[in-house]
Coordinates of C-alpha atoms and ligand atoms in Angstrom, one line a residue:
Chain A
M22 CA -1.4 158.8 -97.5
R23 CA -3.4 156.1 -95.7
V24 CA -2.3 152.6 -95.0
N25 CA -4.5 149.8 -93.8
L26 CA -2.8 146.6 -92.6
T27 CA -3.0 143.9 -90.0
I28 CA -0.4 143.8 -87.2
N29 CA -0.3 140.7 -85.1
G30 CA -3.8 139.9 -86.1
Q31 CA -5.2 143.4 -85.3
P32 CA -6.4 145.5 -88.2
R33 CA -5.4 149.1 -88.2
G34 CA -5.2 152.1 -90.4
D35 CA -3.1 155.3 -90.2
E36 CA -2.3 158.4 -92.1
I37 CA 1.4 158.4 -92.8
E38 CA 4.1 160.1 -94.9
P39 CA 5.0 157.8 -97.9
R40 CA 8.6 157.9 -96.9
L41 CA 8.0 156.4 -93.5
L42 CA 9.9 153.1 -93.1
L43 CA 8.0 150.1 -91.8
V44 CA 10.3 149.8 -88.8
H45 CA 9.5 153.4 -87.7
Y46 CA 5.8 152.8 -88.4
L47 CA 5.8 149.8 -86.1
R48 CA 7.8 151.4 -83.3
E49 CA 6.6 155.0 -83.4
V50 CA 3.1 154.9 -84.8
A51 CA 1.9 151.4 -83.6
G52 CA 4.0 151.6 -80.4
L53 CA 5.5 148.2 -80.9
T54 CA 9.1 148.7 -79.8
G55 CA 10.0 145.0 -79.7
T56 CA 11.3 145.4 -83.3
H57 CA 14.8 146.9 -83.0
V58 CA 16.8 149.2 -85.2
G59 CA 20.4 148.3 -85.5
C60 CA 22.3 149.3 -88.7
E61 CA 19.6 150.9 -90.8
T62 CA 21.4 149.5 -93.8
T63 CA 19.8 146.1 -94.3
L64 CA 22.7 144.2 -92.9
C65 CA 22.1 143.4 -89.2
G66 CA 18.6 141.9 -89.3
A67 CA 17.6 143.4 -85.9
C68 CA 14.5 144.9 -87.6
T69 CA 13.3 141.6 -89.0
V70 CA 9.5 141.1 -89.0
L71 CA 7.2 138.8 -91.0
L72 CA 5.4 140.5 -93.9
D73 CA 2.7 138.1 -95.2
G74 CA 4.6 135.3 -93.4
K75 CA 8.0 136.0 -94.9
A76 CA 11.0 137.5 -92.9
V77 CA 11.9 141.0 -94.1
K78 CA 14.2 143.7 -92.9
S79 CA 11.7 146.4 -92.0
C80 CA 14.3 149.2 -92.2
T81 CA 14.2 148.6 -96.0
V82 CA 10.5 148.3 -96.5
L83 CA 8.2 151.4 -96.8
A84 CA 5.2 151.3 -94.5
A85 CA 3.3 152.1 -97.8
Q86 CA 4.5 148.8 -99.3
A87 CA 2.8 147.0 -96.4
D88 CA -0.6 148.5 -97.2
G89 CA -3.0 145.6 -97.3
A90 CA -0.5 143.1 -95.8
S91 CA -0.3 141.2 -92.6
V92 CA 2.7 142.0 -90.4
T93 CA 3.9 139.9 -87.5
T94 CA 6.3 141.3 -84.9
V95 CA 7.9 139.7 -81.9
E96 CA 5.0 140.9 -79.9
G97 CA 2.8 138.6 -82.0
L98 CA 4.6 135.4 -81.3
A99 CA 3.2 134.4 -78.0
K100 CA -0.4 133.1 -78.2
D101 CA -2.9 133.0 -75.2
G102 CA -0.1 133.9 -72.8
K103 CA 2.0 131.0 -74.0
F104 CA 5.4 131.4 -75.6
H105 CA 6.0 130.5 -79.2
P106 CA 8.4 127.5 -79.4
I107 CA 11.1 129.8 -80.6
Q108 CA 10.8 132.0 -77.6
E109 CA 10.9 129.0 -75.4
G110 CA 14.0 127.8 -77.2
F111 CA 15.8 131.1 -76.7
W112 CA 14.9 130.9 -73.0
E113 CA 15.9 127.3 -72.5
E114 CA 19.0 127.3 -74.5
H115 CA 20.4 130.7 -73.5
G116 CA 20.0 132.1 -77.0
L117 CA 20.6 135.6 -75.9
Q118 CA 22.8 137.8 -73.8
C119 CA 22.0 141.5 -74.3
G120 CA 18.9 140.7 -76.3
Y121 CA 19.3 143.4 -79.0
C122 CA 19.4 141.0 -81.9
T123 CA 16.9 138.6 -80.4
P124 CA 13.6 139.7 -81.8
G125 CA 15.0 139.8 -85.3
M126 CA 16.7 136.4 -84.8
M127 CA 13.5 134.9 -83.7
M128 CA 11.5 136.3 -86.6
A129 CA 14.1 135.0 -89.1
A130 CA 14.0 131.6 -87.4
V131 CA 10.2 131.6 -87.6
D132 CA 10.4 132.1 -91.4
L133 CA 12.7 129.0 -91.5
L134 CA 10.4 127.0 -89.2
N135 CA 7.4 127.8 -91.3
R136 CA 9.3 126.2 -94.2
T137 CA 10.6 123.2 -92.3
T138 CA 10.4 121.9 -88.8
N139 CA 13.3 119.6 -89.5
P140 CA 16.2 121.9 -90.5
G141 CA 19.8 120.7 -90.4
E142 CA 22.4 122.8 -88.6
D143 CA 23.6 124.1 -92.0
E144 CA 20.1 125.1 -92.9
I145 CA 19.7 127.0 -89.7
R146 CA 23.0 128.9 -90.2
H147 CA 22.0 129.7 -93.8
A148 CA 18.6 131.0 -92.7
L149 CA 20.2 133.3 -90.1
E150 CA 22.9 134.7 -92.4
G151 CA 21.1 138.0 -92.5
N152 CA 21.2 138.5 -88.7
L153 CA 24.1 139.6 -86.7
C154 CA 24.7 139.0 -83.0
R155 CA 27.5 140.7 -81.2
C156 CA 27.2 138.7 -78.0
T157 CA 26.5 135.0 -78.2
G158 CA 28.8 133.6 -80.9
Y159 CA 25.6 132.1 -82.4
Q160 CA 26.1 128.6 -80.9
H161 CA 23.3 129.0 -78.5
I162 CA 21.1 130.6 -81.1
I163 CA 21.4 127.5 -83.3
K164 CA 20.5 125.4 -80.3
A165 CA 17.5 127.6 -79.6
V166 CA 16.2 127.0 -83.1
Q167 CA 16.9 123.3 -82.9
Y168 CA 14.9 123.2 -79.6
A169 CA 12.0 125.0 -81.3
A170 CA 12.1 122.7 -84.3
E171 CA 12.0 119.6 -82.1
K172 CA 9.1 121.1 -80.0
M173 CA 7.1 121.9 -83.1
R174 CA 7.7 118.4 -84.6
A175 CA 6.6 116.9 -81.3
T176 CA 3.4 119.0 -81.2
A177 CA 2.6 118.3 -84.8
G178 CA 3.1 114.6 -84.2
R179 CA 0.6 114.5 -81.4
Chain B
M2 CA 18.1 157.5 -92.1
F3 CA 15.1 158.1 -94.2
P4 CA 14.4 159.0 -97.8
S5 CA 13.5 162.5 -99.0
Q6 CA 9.8 163.1 -99.7
F7 CA 8.0 161.5 -102.5
E8 CA 4.6 160.5 -103.6
Y9 CA 3.8 156.8 -103.6
H10 CA 1.7 155.2 -106.4
R11 CA 0.7 151.6 -106.6
A12 CA 0.3 150.5 -110.2
A13 CA -2.7 148.1 -110.7
S14 CA -1.7 146.9 -114.2
I15 CA 1.2 147.2 -116.7
K16 CA -0.8 149.8 -118.5
D17 CA -1.3 151.7 -115.3
A18 CA 2.4 151.7 -114.6
L19 CA 3.3 152.9 -118.1
D20 CA 0.7 155.7 -117.8
L21 CA 2.2 156.8 -114.5
L22 CA 5.7 156.6 -116.0
K23 CA 4.5 158.8 -118.9
Q24 CA 2.8 161.2 -116.6
F25 CA 5.7 161.8 -114.2
G26 CA 8.6 161.3 -116.6
D27 CA 12.1 161.8 -115.1
D28 CA 10.6 162.6 -111.7
A29 CA 9.4 159.0 -111.3
K30 CA 11.2 155.8 -110.4
L31 CA 9.7 152.3 -110.6
L32 CA 9.8 150.5 -107.2
S33 CA 10.0 146.7 -107.1
G34 CA 11.5 144.9 -104.1
G35 CA 13.2 148.2 -103.1
H36 CA 16.3 146.4 -101.9
S37 CA 18.6 148.5 -104.1
L38 CA 16.4 151.6 -104.5
I39 CA 15.4 152.2 -100.9
P40 CA 19.0 152.0 -99.6
M41 CA 20.0 154.5 -102.3
M42 CA 17.1 156.8 -101.3
K43 CA 18.1 156.6 -97.7
L44 CA 21.5 157.8 -98.6
R45 CA 19.9 160.4 -100.8
L46 CA 21.8 159.1 -103.8
A47 CA 18.3 158.8 -105.4
Q48 CA 15.6 161.4 -104.7
P49 CA 12.6 160.6 -107.0
A50 CA 9.5 162.7 -106.5
H51 CA 7.3 159.8 -107.4
L52 CA 7.6 156.0 -106.8
I53 CA 5.6 153.7 -108.9
D54 CA 5.2 150.3 -107.1
V55 CA 4.9 147.5 -109.6
T56 CA 4.8 144.6 -107.2
K57 CA 1.0 144.3 -107.0
I58 CA 0.7 143.6 -110.7
A59 CA -0.2 139.9 -110.7
E60 CA 1.2 139.3 -114.2
L61 CA 4.6 140.6 -113.1
R62 CA 4.8 138.1 -110.2
A63 CA 4.0 135.0 -112.3
I64 CA 6.3 132.2 -113.4
S65 CA 5.0 130.2 -116.2
E66 CA 6.0 128.0 -119.2
S67 CA 4.8 129.2 -122.6
H68 CA 5.9 128.3 -126.1
G69 CA 8.7 126.2 -124.8
K70 CA 10.2 129.0 -122.7
I71 CA 10.2 129.6 -118.9
V72 CA 8.9 133.1 -118.4
I73 CA 9.6 134.9 -115.2
G74 CA 7.7 138.0 -114.2
A75 CA 9.9 141.0 -113.3
A76 CA 8.4 141.2 -109.8
A77 CA 9.0 137.6 -108.9
T78 CA 11.1 137.6 -105.8
H79 CA 14.5 135.8 -105.5
D80 CA 12.8 133.5 -103.0
T81 CA 10.0 132.6 -105.3
V82 CA 12.5 131.9 -108.1
A83 CA 14.7 129.8 -105.9
N84 CA 11.8 127.7 -104.7
S85 CA 9.7 127.4 -107.8
D86 CA 9.3 123.8 -108.9
L87 CA 9.3 124.8 -112.5
V88 CA 12.5 126.8 -112.2
R89 CA 14.2 124.1 -110.2
A90 CA 13.3 121.4 -112.7
K91 CA 14.1 123.2 -115.9
L92 CA 16.4 126.1 -115.0
G93 CA 18.4 124.7 -112.1
L94 CA 21.2 127.3 -112.7
L95 CA 18.8 130.2 -112.2
A96 CA 17.3 128.6 -109.0
E97 CA 20.9 128.1 -107.7
A98 CA 21.9 131.7 -108.3
A99 CA 18.6 133.0 -106.8
A100 CA 19.2 131.0 -103.7
A101 CA 22.7 132.4 -103.4
I102 CA 21.6 136.1 -103.3
G103 CA 22.1 138.0 -100.1
D104 CA 20.2 136.4 -97.2
V105 CA 16.6 135.2 -96.8
Q106 CA 15.3 138.6 -95.9
V107 CA 16.8 140.1 -99.1
R108 CA 15.5 137.2 -101.2
N109 CA 12.0 137.6 -99.7
R110 CA 11.9 141.2 -101.1
G111 CA 14.3 141.6 -104.0
T112 CA 13.1 140.8 -107.5
I113 CA 14.6 139.6 -110.8
G114 CA 13.5 142.7 -112.7
G115 CA 14.9 145.0 -110.1
S116 CA 18.2 143.2 -110.0
L117 CA 18.7 143.1 -113.8
T118 CA 17.7 146.8 -114.1
H119 CA 19.9 147.9 -111.2
A120 CA 22.8 146.0 -112.9
D121 CA 25.0 146.1 -109.9
P122 CA 28.4 144.8 -111.0
A123 CA 28.4 142.4 -108.1
A124 CA 24.8 141.0 -108.6
D125 CA 24.3 137.3 -109.2
Y126 CA 21.5 137.2 -111.8
P127 CA 23.4 139.0 -114.6
A128 CA 26.0 136.2 -114.9
T129 CA 23.3 133.6 -115.1
A130 CA 21.1 135.6 -117.5
L131 CA 24.1 135.8 -119.9
A132 CA 25.0 132.2 -119.6
L133 CA 21.3 131.2 -120.1
E134 CA 21.0 133.6 -123.1
A135 CA 17.9 135.1 -121.5
E136 CA 15.6 137.4 -123.4
I137 CA 14.4 140.5 -121.5
K138 CA 11.0 142.0 -122.4
L139 CA 10.6 145.7 -122.2
D140 CA 7.2 147.3 -122.5
R141 CA 6.5 151.0 -123.2
D142 CA 3.5 153.0 -124.1
G143 CA 2.2 151.5 -127.3
G144 CA 4.6 148.6 -127.8
S145 CA 7.3 146.3 -126.5
R146 CA 10.7 144.9 -127.5
A147 CA 12.8 141.9 -126.5
V148 CA 16.4 142.5 -125.7
K149 CA 19.0 139.7 -125.5
A150 CA 20.9 139.6 -122.2
A151 CA 24.1 140.1 -124.3
D152 CA 22.8 143.4 -125.4
F153 CA 21.2 144.4 -122.1
F154 CA 24.1 145.2 -119.8
L155 CA 25.9 148.3 -121.2
D156 CA 28.1 149.5 -118.4
L157 CA 28.4 150.0 -114.6
M158 CA 24.7 150.1 -113.5
T159 CA 23.7 151.0 -117.0
T160 CA 21.3 148.9 -119.2
A161 CA 19.5 149.1 -122.5
I162 CA 16.3 150.2 -120.7
Q163 CA 15.1 153.5 -122.1
P164 CA 13.1 156.2 -120.2
G165 CA 9.4 155.2 -120.2
E166 CA 10.2 151.5 -120.4
L167 CA 9.1 148.8 -117.9
L168 CA 10.9 145.5 -117.7
T169 CA 8.0 143.0 -117.6
Q170 CA 9.4 139.6 -118.0
V171 CA 12.5 137.5 -118.6
A172 CA 12.3 134.4 -120.8
F173 CA 14.7 131.5 -120.7
A174 CA 15.0 128.4 -122.8
P175 CA 15.0 125.4 -120.5
I176 CA 18.3 123.7 -119.8
P177 CA 18.3 120.5 -121.9
S178 CA 18.7 117.2 -119.9
G179 CA 22.3 116.0 -120.1
T180 CA 23.6 119.5 -119.9
G181 CA 25.5 120.4 -116.8
Y182 CA 25.5 123.7 -115.0
A183 CA 26.9 125.5 -111.9
Y184 CA 26.8 128.9 -110.3
L185 CA 29.7 129.4 -107.9
K186 CA 30.4 132.6 -106.1
Y187 CA 32.8 134.1 -103.6
P188 CA 30.4 136.1 -101.5
H189 CA 31.2 139.3 -99.6
P190 CA 31.0 138.2 -96.0
A191 CA 28.7 141.0 -94.9
S192 CA 26.2 141.6 -97.8
G193 CA 26.5 138.3 -99.7
F194 CA 27.1 140.2 -103.0
A195 CA 29.5 138.4 -105.3
I196 CA 33.1 139.5 -105.1
V197 CA 33.2 137.2 -108.1
G198 CA 30.6 134.9 -109.4
V199 CA 30.7 132.5 -112.4
A200 CA 27.8 130.7 -114.1
A201 CA 28.8 127.9 -116.4
I202 CA 26.7 125.7 -118.7
A203 CA 28.3 122.7 -120.4
A204 CA 27.2 120.0 -122.8
L205 CA 29.6 117.2 -123.9
D206 CA 29.6 115.1 -127.0
R207 CA 29.9 111.3 -127.0
S208 CA 33.7 111.4 -126.9
G209 CA 33.6 113.7 -123.9
K210 CA 34.5 116.9 -125.8
F211 CA 32.8 120.2 -125.3
A212 CA 29.8 120.4 -127.6
N213 CA 28.5 123.6 -125.9
L214 CA 29.9 125.9 -123.2
R215 CA 28.7 129.2 -122.0
V216 CA 30.3 131.1 -119.1
G217 CA 28.9 134.3 -117.5
V218 CA 31.0 136.2 -115.0
T219 CA 29.9 138.8 -112.5
G220 CA 31.8 140.9 -109.9
L221 CA 35.0 141.2 -111.9
G222 CA 34.4 144.1 -114.2
P223 CA 32.0 147.1 -114.3
K224 CA 29.4 144.9 -115.9
A225 CA 28.7 141.1 -116.1
F226 CA 30.1 139.5 -119.3
R227 CA 30.4 136.3 -121.2
A228 CA 33.9 134.9 -120.9
T229 CA 34.1 134.3 -124.7
A230 CA 37.9 133.7 -124.7
V231 CA 37.4 130.8 -122.3
E232 CA 34.5 129.4 -124.3
A233 CA 36.5 129.6 -127.5
A234 CA 39.5 128.0 -126.0
L235 CA 37.4 125.0 -125.0
A236 CA 35.2 124.6 -128.0
G237 CA 35.5 121.0 -129.3
K238 CA 38.3 120.3 -126.7
A239 CA 38.4 117.4 -124.2
A240 CA 36.7 118.3 -120.9
D241 CA 39.7 117.3 -118.7
A242 CA 41.0 119.1 -115.7
A243 CA 44.2 120.4 -117.3
T244 CA 42.5 121.7 -120.5
I245 CA 39.8 123.4 -118.4
A246 CA 42.4 125.0 -116.1
A247 CA 44.4 126.3 -119.0
A248 CA 41.3 127.9 -120.6
A249 CA 40.0 129.3 -117.4
S250 CA 43.3 131.2 -117.0
K251 CA 42.0 133.5 -119.7
T252 CA 38.9 134.6 -117.7
A253 CA 40.2 138.0 -116.7
D254 CA 42.1 138.8 -120.0
G255 CA 41.2 142.2 -121.3
V256 CA 38.8 142.9 -118.5
D257 CA 39.0 146.3 -116.7
A258 CA 38.9 144.5 -113.3
L259 CA 37.4 146.4 -110.4
G260 CA 39.4 147.0 -107.3
D261 CA 38.1 148.3 -103.9
I262 CA 38.6 147.9 -100.2
H263 CA 37.1 144.4 -100.4
A264 CA 39.3 143.0 -103.1
S265 CA 42.0 144.5 -105.3
S266 CA 41.7 144.1 -109.0
E267 CA 44.6 141.5 -109.0
Y268 CA 42.8 139.5 -106.4
R269 CA 39.5 139.7 -108.2
S270 CA 41.1 138.6 -111.4
E271 CA 42.7 135.6 -109.7
L272 CA 39.3 134.7 -108.0
A273 CA 37.7 134.9 -111.4
R274 CA 40.2 132.5 -112.9
V275 CA 39.8 130.1 -110.0
Y276 CA 36.0 130.3 -109.9
A277 CA 35.7 129.9 -113.7
R278 CA 37.8 126.7 -113.5
R279 CA 35.7 125.3 -110.6
A280 CA 32.3 126.3 -112.2
I281 CA 33.2 124.7 -115.5
Q282 CA 34.5 121.6 -113.8
A283 CA 31.3 121.4 -111.7
A284 CA 29.1 121.8 -114.8
V285 CA 31.1 119.1 -116.6
A286 CA 30.7 116.7 -113.7
R287 CA 27.0 117.3 -113.8
A288 CA 26.9 116.8 -117.6
K289 CA 28.5 113.5 -117.1
A290 CA 26.3 112.4 -114.2
Ligands
FAD305 C1 21.9 143.5 -97.7 C2 21.7 143.2 -99.1 C3 22.4 142.2 -99.7 C4 22.3 141.9 -101.1 N1 23.0 140.9 -101.6 C5 22.9 140.6 -102.9 C6 23.6 139.5 -103.5 O1 24.3 138.7 -102.8 N2 23.4 139.3 -104.8 C7 22.7 140.1 -105.6 O2 22.6 139.9 -106.8 N3 22.0 141.1 -105.1 C8 22.1 141.4 -103.8 N4 21.4 142.4 -103.2 C9 20.5 143.3 -104.1 C10 19.1 142.7 -104.2 O3 19.1 141.5 -104.9 C11 18.1 143.7 -104.8 O4 16.9 143.2 -104.5 C12 18.2 143.8 -106.3 O5 19.4 144.3 -106.7 C13 17.2 144.9 -106.8 O6 15.9 144.3 -106.9 P1 14.6 145.0 -106.3 O7 13.5 144.3 -106.7 O8 14.9 145.2 -104.8 O9 14.7 146.4 -107.1 P2 14.4 147.9 -106.6 O10 15.4 148.3 -105.6 O11 13.0 148.1 -106.3 O12 14.8 148.7 -108.0 C14 16.1 148.7 -108.5 C15 16.1 149.6 -109.7 O13 15.4 148.9 -110.8 C16 14.4 149.8 -111.3 N5 13.3 148.8 -111.5 C17 12.7 148.0 -110.7 N6 11.8 147.2 -111.3 C18 11.8 147.6 -112.6 C19 11.1 147.1 -113.7 N7 10.2 146.1 -113.7 N8 11.3 147.8 -114.9 C20 12.2 148.7 -115.0 N9 12.9 149.2 -114.0 C21 12.7 148.6 -112.7 C22 14.1 150.7 -110.1 O14 13.5 151.9 -110.6 C23 15.5 150.9 -109.6 O15 16.2 151.9 -110.3 C24 21.5 142.7 -101.9 C25 20.7 143.8 -101.3 C26 20.9 144.0 -100.0 C27 20.1 145.2 -99.4
FES306 S1 18.2 147.8 -88.8 FE1 17.4 146.8 -90.5 S2 18.9 145.4 -91.1 FE2 19.9 146.5 -89.5
FES307 S1 22.4 138.9 -77.8 FE1 23.5 140.8 -77.9 S2 23.5 141.1 -80.0 FE2 22.8 139.1 -79.9

């Protein structure tokens, strides 16, 4: 079957098998390997991307279901050679060690930041419940999101 | 991990979905958010030859108020329900339960129709649908019927839906003002599914006695159920802590409690008693507020 969608602002169409999962479509067909595969069972969040602006676990979405939709992956966060505030936050606050969970963490965080740029710590933890990190102990990830939120508030206030 | 092969069909309308269901019969499965079905297909526990995606049918995604009822389309996501102003204002219990499902990624995909149909014994919506006395609309080729939540859940992952039927919407009477409610759950730490979850709705009369109480329980048995023994024990009684605690101790009576690696049946039963007590107390506190 054919799917037509927009990935990181670029329209594209491909002939695919209906059973192809979105994460494999992104990595193997579109060549965007920034989206990781961890558990394959909807638990770890490593495969999180935005589908029409909402964070989803792309190991549990068929590429066919994304037909007509707009997908944002970690590769689509930076604009005009400039990091997205969440990327800057992970950099500045040491939000990663091995980096395996990081793309998914950032995409889940962006869903939150799209809803509010003034989240409390509880809200941040709640929003990242679907993402596991085996390295950091989460503390620095929370700080990274707080950094991004503050930066986004400052930019919006200007 | 990937599913076995199938053909994908996107239904444009309810009629289209029903026609496809008729055409492919037992070889077809309806696909909504896919957050129960796709995991099962990846494990090859389900191997449908045809998937009929119903999520692009606009009617199925809508939430509206009509004839004094709040009507939620089957394909409304948990996130949409949790954040709908209408649901939050008039069906706070449902919004609370929706917000407690899984994690944000699951809520962004999973839908109320899929959850009710899948009837997982640990799902959150069934307890609230029972406590809210929801009415579930099932369409089939040439007609439709409404099934009360109490008649909908039959057994472990088994509902009253017949082959060829499509769940189109769930209707709820708004919670009257002055009525308190609470949904409390003990979540599984990995998935967020309810080890036990209790939905309570309580209204008190002027003297502080129970005028109305409905309690739905999920996670404890093979299917969600109304804790009628608890409700009966509190009917017309004073809503004080000791009376509530004594009644809540009946929550697991006569229930064939599930036991697995996450929680033994004894532990689940105890959790159900504790969560029923807390949920009723929280509902009462809100009714008084
Ligand atoms: C990691 C994870 C955590 C989760 N945590 C929770 C939790 O804490 N609480 C909870 O309640 N749930 C939880 N879930 C389940 C989640 O809520 C599912 O989304 C839900 O159970 C199924 O809804 P769906 O829209 O995804 O349905 P699908 O998976 O698309 O379908 C489920 C079943 O319903 C049938 N179906 C779908 N729509 C219709 C319809 N309109 N008419 C008739 N039949 C239909 C399908 O054919 C299929 O058999 C979790 C899931 C995952 C993956
Ligand atoms: S790979 Fe998708 S949630 Fe783990
Ligand atoms: S940084 Fe290694 S898993 Fe999170």
